[in-house]
C-alpha positions in Angstrom: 36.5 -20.3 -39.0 37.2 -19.0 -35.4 40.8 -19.1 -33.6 40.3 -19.0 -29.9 43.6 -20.1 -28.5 45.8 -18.4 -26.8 47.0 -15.2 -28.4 50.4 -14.1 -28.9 49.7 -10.6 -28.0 47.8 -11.3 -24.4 45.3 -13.2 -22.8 42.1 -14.6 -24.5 38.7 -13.8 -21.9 36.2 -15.5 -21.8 34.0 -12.4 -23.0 35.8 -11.9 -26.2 35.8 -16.1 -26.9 31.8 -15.2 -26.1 31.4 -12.4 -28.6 33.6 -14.0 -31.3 31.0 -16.9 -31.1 28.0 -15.4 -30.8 28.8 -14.0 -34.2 27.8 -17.5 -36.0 24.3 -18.7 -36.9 24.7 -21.6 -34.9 27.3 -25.0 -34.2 26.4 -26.1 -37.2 28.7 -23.3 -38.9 31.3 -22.9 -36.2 34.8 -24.1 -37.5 37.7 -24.1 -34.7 40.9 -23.3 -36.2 42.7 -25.5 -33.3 42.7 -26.7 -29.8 41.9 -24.0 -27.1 41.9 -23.8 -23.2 38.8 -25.4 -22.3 38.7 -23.4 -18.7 38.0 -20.5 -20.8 34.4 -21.4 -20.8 34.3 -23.1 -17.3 35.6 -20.2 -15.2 33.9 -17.0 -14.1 34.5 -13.9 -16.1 34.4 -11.9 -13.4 34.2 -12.2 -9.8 32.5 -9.2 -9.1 29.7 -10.5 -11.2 29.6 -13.7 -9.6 29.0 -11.6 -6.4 26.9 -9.8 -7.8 24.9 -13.1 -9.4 24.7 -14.3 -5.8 23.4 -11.5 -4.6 20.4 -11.4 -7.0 20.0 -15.0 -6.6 19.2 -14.3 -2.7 16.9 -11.3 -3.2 15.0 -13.1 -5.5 14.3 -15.9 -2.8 13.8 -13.7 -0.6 10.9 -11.5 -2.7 9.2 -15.6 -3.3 8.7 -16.1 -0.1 7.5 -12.5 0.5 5.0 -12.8 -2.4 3.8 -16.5 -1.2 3.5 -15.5 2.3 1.3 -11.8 1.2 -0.6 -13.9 -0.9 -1.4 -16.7 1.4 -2.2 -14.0 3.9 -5.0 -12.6 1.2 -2.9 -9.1 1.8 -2.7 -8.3 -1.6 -6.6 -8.9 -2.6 -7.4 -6.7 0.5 -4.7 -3.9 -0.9 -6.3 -4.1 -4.4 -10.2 -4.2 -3.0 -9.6 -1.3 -1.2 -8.3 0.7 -4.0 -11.2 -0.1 -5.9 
């Protein structure tokens, strides 16, 4: 049984709403105790890791098209030929 409303004492995160359940085996075991703010789970927990997210997001594009460009290029068998 999990109560993830608002507290008394503060503000609920989303990270300790995460952690309290990621403690169950599964939804099959999960037992609300009553309603609770349903933007908890749609919102950010942070905006510097959003940004930060974002960031990955483009570096990883960017490395694709690097890789599919070197490889359509044959660069990288020519690299690893000549080290042979």
């Amino acid at each position: 049984v999990m109560d993830i409303s608002m507290l008394p004492s503060g503000q609920l995160t989303p990270f300790n709403a995460y952690v309290a359940l990621s403690r169950s085996w599964g939804h099959d075991t999960i037992w609300l105790l009553r309603d609770f703010d349903v933007q908890l789970f749609t919102q950010h927990p942070s905006e510097y890791l959003w940004n930060e997210d974002e960031c990955l997001d483009k570096m990883d594009e960017r490395m694709k098209q690097w890789w599919q460009m070197t490889k359509a290029s044959g660069a990288v068998y020519k690299c690893l030929h000549a080290q042979t």
